[in-house]
PDB file of C-alpha atoms in Angstrom:
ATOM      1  CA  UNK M   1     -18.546 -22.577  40.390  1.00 28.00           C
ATOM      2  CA  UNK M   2     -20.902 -24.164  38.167  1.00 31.00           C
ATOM      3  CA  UNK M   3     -21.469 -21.903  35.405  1.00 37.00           C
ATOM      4  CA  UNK M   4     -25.022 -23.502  34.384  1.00 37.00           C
ATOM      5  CA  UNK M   5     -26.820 -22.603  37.180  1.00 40.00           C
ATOM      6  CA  UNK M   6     -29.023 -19.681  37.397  1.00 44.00           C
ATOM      7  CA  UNK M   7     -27.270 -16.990  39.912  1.00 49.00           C
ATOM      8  CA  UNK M   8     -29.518 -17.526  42.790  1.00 50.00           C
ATOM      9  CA  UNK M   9     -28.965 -21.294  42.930  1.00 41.00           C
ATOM     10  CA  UNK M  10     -25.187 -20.296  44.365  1.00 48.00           C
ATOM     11  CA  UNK M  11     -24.829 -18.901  47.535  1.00 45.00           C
ATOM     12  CA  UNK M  12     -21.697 -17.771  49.131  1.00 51.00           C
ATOM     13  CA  UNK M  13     -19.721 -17.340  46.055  1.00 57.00           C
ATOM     14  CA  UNK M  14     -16.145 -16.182  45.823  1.00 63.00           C
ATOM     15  CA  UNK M  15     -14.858 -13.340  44.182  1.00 69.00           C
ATOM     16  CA  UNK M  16     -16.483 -12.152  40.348  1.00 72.00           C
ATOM     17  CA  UNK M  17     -14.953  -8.923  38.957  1.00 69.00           C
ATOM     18  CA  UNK M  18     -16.771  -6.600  36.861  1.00 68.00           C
ATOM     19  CA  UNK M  19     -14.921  -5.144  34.199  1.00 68.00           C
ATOM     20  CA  UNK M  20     -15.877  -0.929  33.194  1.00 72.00           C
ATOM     21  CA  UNK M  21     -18.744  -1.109  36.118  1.00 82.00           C
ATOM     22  CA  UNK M  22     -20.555   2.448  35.615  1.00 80.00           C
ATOM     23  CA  UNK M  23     -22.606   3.321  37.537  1.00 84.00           C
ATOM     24  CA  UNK M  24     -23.441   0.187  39.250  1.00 87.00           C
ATOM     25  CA  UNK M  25     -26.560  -0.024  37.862  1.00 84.00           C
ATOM     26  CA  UNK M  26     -25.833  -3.843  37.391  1.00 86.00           C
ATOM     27  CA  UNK M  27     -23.278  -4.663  40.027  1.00 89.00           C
ATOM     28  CA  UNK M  28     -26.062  -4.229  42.730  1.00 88.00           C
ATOM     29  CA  UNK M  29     -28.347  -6.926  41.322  1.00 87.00           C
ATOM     30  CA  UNK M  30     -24.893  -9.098  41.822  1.00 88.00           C
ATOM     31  CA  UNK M  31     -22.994  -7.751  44.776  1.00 88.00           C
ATOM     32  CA  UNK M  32     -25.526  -9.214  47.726  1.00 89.00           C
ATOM     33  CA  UNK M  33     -24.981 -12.692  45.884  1.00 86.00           C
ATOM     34  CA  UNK M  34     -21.205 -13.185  46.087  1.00 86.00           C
ATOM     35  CA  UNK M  35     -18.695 -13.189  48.398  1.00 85.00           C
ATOM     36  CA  UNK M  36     -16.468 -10.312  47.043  1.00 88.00           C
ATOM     37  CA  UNK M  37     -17.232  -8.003  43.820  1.00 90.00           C
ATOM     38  CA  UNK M  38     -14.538  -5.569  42.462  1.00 90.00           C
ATOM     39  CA  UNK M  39     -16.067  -3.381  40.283  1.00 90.00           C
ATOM     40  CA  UNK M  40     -13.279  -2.181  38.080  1.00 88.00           C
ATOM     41  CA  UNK M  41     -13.919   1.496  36.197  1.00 86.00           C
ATOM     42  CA  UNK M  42     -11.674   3.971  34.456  1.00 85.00           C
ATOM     43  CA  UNK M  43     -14.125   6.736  34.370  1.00 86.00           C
ATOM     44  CA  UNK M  44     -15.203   9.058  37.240  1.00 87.00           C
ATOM     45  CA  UNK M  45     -18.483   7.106  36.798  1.00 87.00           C
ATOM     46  CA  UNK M  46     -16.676   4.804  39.896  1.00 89.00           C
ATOM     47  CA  UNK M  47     -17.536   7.490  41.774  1.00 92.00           C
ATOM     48  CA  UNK M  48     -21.085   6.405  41.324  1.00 91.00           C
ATOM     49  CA  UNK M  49     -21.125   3.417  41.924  1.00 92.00           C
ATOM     50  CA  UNK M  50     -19.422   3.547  45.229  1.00 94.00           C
ATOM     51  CA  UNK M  51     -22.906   5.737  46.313  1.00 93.00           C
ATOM     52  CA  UNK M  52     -25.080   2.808  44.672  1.00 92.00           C
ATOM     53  CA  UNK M  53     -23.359   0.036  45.949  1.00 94.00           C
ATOM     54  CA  UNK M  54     -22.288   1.938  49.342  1.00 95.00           C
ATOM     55  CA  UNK M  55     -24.665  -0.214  51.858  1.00 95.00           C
ATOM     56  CA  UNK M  56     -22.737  -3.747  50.556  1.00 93.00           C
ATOM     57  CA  UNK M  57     -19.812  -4.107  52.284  1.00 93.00           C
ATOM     58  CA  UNK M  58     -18.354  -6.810  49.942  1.00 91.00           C
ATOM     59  CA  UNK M  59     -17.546  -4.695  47.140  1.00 92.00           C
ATOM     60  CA  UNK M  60     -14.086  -3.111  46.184  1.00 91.00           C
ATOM     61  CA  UNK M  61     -13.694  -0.291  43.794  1.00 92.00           C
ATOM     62  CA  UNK M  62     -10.616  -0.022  41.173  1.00 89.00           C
ATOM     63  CA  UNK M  63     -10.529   3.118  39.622  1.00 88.00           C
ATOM     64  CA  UNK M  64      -8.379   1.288  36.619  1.00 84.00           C
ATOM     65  CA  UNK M  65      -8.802   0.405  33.236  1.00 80.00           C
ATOM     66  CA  UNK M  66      -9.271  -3.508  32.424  1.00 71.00           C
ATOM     67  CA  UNK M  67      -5.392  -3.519  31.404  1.00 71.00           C
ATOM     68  CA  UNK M  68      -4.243  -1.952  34.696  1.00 69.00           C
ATOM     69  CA  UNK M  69      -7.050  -3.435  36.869  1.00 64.00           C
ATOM     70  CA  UNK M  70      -4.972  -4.130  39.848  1.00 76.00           C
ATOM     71  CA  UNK M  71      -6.229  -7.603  40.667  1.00 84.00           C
ATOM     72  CA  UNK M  72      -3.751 -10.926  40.429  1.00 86.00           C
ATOM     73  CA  UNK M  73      -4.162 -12.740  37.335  1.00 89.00           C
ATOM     74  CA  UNK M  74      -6.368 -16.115  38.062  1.00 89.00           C
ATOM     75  CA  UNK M  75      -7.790 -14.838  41.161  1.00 87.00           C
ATOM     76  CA  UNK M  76     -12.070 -14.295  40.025  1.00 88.00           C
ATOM     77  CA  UNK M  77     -14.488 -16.985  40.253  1.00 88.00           C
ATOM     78  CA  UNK M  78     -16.360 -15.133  37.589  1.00 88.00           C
ATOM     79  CA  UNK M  79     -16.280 -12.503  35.463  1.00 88.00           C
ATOM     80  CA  UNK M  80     -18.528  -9.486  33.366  1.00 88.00           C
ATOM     81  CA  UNK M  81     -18.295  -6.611  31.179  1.00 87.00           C
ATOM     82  CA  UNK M  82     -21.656  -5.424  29.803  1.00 85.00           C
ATOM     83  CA  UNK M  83     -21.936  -3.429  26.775  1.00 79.00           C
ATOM     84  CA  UNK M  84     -18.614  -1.673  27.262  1.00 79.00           C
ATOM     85  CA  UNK M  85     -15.724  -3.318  25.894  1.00 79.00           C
ATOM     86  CA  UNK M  86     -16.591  -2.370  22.366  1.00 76.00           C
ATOM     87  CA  UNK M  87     -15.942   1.392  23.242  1.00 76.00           C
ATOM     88  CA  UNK M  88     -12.253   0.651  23.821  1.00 80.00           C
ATOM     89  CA  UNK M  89      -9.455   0.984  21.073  1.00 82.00           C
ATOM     90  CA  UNK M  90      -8.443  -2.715  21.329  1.00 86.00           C
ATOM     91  CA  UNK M  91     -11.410  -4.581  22.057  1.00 85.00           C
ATOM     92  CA  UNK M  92      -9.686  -7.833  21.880  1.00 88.00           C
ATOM     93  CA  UNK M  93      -6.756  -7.298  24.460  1.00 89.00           C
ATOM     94  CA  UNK M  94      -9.135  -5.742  26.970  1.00 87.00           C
ATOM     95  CA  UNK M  95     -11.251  -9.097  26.337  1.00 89.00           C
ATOM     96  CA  UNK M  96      -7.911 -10.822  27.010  1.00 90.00           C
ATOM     97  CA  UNK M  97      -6.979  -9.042  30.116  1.00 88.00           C
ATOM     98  CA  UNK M  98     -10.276  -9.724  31.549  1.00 88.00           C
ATOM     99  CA  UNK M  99     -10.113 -13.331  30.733  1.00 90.00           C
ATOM    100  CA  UNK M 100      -6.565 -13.288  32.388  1.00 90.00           C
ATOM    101  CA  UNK M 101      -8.371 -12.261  35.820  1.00 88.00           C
ATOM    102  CA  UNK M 102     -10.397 -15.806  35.773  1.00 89.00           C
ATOM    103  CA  UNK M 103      -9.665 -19.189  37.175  1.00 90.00           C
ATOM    104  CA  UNK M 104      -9.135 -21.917  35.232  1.00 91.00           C
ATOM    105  CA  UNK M 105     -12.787 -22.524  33.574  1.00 87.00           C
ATOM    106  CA  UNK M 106     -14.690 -20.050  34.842  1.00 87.00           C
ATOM    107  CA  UNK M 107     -16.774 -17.761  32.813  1.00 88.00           C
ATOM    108  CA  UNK M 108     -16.428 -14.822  31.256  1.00 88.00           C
ATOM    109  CA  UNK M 109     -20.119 -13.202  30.715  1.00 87.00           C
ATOM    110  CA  UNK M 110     -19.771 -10.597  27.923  1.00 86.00           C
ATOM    111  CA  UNK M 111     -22.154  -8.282  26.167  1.00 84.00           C
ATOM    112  CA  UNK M 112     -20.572  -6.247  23.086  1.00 81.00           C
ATOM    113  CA  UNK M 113     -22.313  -4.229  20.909  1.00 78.00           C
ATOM    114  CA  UNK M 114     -21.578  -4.731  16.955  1.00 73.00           C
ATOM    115  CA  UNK M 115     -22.103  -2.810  13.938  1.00 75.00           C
ATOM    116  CA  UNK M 116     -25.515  -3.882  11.961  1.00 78.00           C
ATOM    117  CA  UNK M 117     -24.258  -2.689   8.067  1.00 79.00           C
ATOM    118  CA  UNK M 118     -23.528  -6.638   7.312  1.00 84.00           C
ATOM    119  CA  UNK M 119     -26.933  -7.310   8.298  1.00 86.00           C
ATOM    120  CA  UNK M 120     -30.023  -7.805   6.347  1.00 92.00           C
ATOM    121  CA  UNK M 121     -32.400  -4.359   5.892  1.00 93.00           C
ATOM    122  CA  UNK M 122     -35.123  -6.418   8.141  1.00 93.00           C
ATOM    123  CA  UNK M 123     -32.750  -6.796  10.848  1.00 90.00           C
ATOM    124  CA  UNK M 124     -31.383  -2.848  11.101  1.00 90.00           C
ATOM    125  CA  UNK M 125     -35.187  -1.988  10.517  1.00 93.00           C
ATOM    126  CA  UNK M 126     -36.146  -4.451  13.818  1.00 91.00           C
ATOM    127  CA  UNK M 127     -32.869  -3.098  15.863  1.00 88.00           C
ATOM    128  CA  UNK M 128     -33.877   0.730  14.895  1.00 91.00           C
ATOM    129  CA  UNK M 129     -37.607  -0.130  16.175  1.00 93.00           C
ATOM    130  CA  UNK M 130     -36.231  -1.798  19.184  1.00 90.00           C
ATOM    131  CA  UNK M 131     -33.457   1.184  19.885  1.00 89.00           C
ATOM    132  CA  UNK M 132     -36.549   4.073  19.367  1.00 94.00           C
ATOM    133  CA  UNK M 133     -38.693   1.969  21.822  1.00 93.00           C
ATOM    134  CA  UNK M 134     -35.644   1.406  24.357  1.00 90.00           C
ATOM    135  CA  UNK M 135     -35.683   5.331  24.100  1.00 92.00           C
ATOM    136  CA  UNK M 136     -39.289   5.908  24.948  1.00 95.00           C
ATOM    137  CA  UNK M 137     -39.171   3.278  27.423  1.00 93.00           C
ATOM    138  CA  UNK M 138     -36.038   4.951  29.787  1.00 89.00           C
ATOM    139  CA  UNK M 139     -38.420   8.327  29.343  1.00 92.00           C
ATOM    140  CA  UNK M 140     -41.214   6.535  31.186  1.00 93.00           C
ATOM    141  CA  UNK M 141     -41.856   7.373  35.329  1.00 92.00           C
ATOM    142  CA  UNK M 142     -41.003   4.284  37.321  1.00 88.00           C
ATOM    143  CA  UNK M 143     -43.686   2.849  37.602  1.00 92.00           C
ATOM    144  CA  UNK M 144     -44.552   2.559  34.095  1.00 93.00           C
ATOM    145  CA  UNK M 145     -41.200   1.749  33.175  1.00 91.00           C
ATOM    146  CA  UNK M 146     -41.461  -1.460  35.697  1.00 90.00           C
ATOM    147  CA  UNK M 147     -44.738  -2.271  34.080  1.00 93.00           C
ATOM    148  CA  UNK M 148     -43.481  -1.790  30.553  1.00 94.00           C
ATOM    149  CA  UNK M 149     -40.297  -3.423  31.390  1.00 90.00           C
ATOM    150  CA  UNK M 150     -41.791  -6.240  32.918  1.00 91.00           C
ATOM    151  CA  UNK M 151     -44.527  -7.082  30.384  1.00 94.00           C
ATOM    152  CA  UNK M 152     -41.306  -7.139  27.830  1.00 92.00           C
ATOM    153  CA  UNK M 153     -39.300  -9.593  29.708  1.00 89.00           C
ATOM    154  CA  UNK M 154     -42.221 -12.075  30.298  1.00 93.00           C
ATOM    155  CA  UNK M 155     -43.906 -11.727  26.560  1.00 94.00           C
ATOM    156  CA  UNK M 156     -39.915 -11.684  24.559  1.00 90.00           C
ATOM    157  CA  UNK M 157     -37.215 -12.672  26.895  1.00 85.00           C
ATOM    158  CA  UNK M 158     -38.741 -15.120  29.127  1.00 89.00           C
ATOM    159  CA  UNK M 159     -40.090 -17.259  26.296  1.00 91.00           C
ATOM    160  CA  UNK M 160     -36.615 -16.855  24.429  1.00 89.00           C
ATOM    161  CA  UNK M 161     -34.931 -17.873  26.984  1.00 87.00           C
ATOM    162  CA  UNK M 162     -36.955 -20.812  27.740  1.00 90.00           C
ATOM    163  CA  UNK M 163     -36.764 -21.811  23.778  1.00 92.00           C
ATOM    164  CA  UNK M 164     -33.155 -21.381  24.163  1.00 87.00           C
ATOM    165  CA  UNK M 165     -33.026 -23.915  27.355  1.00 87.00           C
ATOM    166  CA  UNK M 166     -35.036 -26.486  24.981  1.00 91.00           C
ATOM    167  CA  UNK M 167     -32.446 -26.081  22.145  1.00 89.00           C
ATOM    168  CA  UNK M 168     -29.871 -26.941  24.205  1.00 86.00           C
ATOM    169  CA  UNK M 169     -31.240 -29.793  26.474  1.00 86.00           C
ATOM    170  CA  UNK M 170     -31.797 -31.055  22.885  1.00 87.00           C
ATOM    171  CA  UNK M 171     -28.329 -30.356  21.632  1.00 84.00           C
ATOM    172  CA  UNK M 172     -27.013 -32.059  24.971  1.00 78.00           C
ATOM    173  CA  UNK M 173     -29.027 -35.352  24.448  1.00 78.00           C
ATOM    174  CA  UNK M 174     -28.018 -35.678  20.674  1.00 75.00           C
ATOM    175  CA  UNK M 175     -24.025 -34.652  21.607  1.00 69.00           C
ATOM    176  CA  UNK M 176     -22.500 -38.409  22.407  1.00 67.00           C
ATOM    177  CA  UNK M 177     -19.883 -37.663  25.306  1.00 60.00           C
ATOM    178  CA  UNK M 178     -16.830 -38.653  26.064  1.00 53.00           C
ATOM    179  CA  UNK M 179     -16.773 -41.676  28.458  1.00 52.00           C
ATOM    180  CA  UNK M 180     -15.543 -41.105  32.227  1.00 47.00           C
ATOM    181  CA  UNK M 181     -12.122 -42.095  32.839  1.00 48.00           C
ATOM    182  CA  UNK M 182     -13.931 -45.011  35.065  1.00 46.00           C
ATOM    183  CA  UNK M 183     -15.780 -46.414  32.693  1.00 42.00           C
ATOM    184  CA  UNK M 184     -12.819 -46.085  30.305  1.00 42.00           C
ATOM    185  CA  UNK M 185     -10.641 -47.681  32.349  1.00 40.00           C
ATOM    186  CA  UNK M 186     -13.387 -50.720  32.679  1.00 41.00           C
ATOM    187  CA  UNK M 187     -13.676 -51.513  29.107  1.00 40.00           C
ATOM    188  CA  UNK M 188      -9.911 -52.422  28.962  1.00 41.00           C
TER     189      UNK M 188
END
């Protein structure tokens, strides 16, 4: 699986695992994309999820925490764990055993959360700003939520994200690589 490309752009993908999966809340954006999701969760939140996710017949619940997750080691095309992992004890093994889940090269899509004292007072004041309008924002009917929501994405993530893309196609030109084994083999 090519790890560049957006979601959408791969159909018919094999199985991803999702590490601590909640409520499903984000496993059902995923699930009608792949071939196979397990959706791995110690919690009784599993519970859940199996009502969210219950019209997609490709997904498998493991009521199991990431160590004891009951899938073979290099078995998942892909793999996530969104704002969870931090919560355990030892957030570096449970990184580990997820990683142990993946095939050779593929990705591991994490989102940890991490403590803001080493961080300048502008940056804890924007993240306490951002955290009391996340707060409002989840108080909001659905409708304005969507709208609110929305607006965000296009006005601060989308043009992030696009900036990011631009830094990196820029990194990637300036970055010499290494020559194919080919063309190696041609200049002997």
């Amino acid at each position: 699986m090519a790890a560049d490309r957006p979601l959408r752009h791969q159909p018919n993908l094999g199985p991803w695992s999702f590490a601590s999966c909640g409520s499903g809340r984000w496993a059902r954006f995923v699930a009608p994309r792949v071939g196979r999701l397990h959706c791995i969760d110690p919690s009784s939140a599993l519970a859940v999820a199996r009502s969210t996710l219950a019209d997609q017949p490709n997904v498998q619940f493991h009521q199991a925490s990431v160590a004891t997750r009951g899938l073979l080691p290099n078995s998942q095309d892909f793999g996530y764990s969104l704002g969870v992992l931090h919560h355990v004890p030892n957030s570096a093994a449970a990184i580990r055993s997820c990683a142990q889940l993946l095939k050779p090269g593929a990705p591991l899509l994490l989102y940890l959360y991490y403590a803001t004292g080493n961080r300048p007072r502008w940056f804890r004041l924007l993240w306490h700003l951002s955290n009391a309008a996340r707060l409002l924002i989840r108080r909001l009917p659905p409708r304005p939520k969507q709208l609110v929501t929305d607006l965000i994405a296009l006005t601060v993530y989308w043009p992030l994200s696009r900036l990011a893309s631009l830094a990196e196609a820029a990194t990637a030109a300036s970055t010499p690589s290494a020559p194919t084994p080919a063309i190696a083999s041609a200049r002997r």
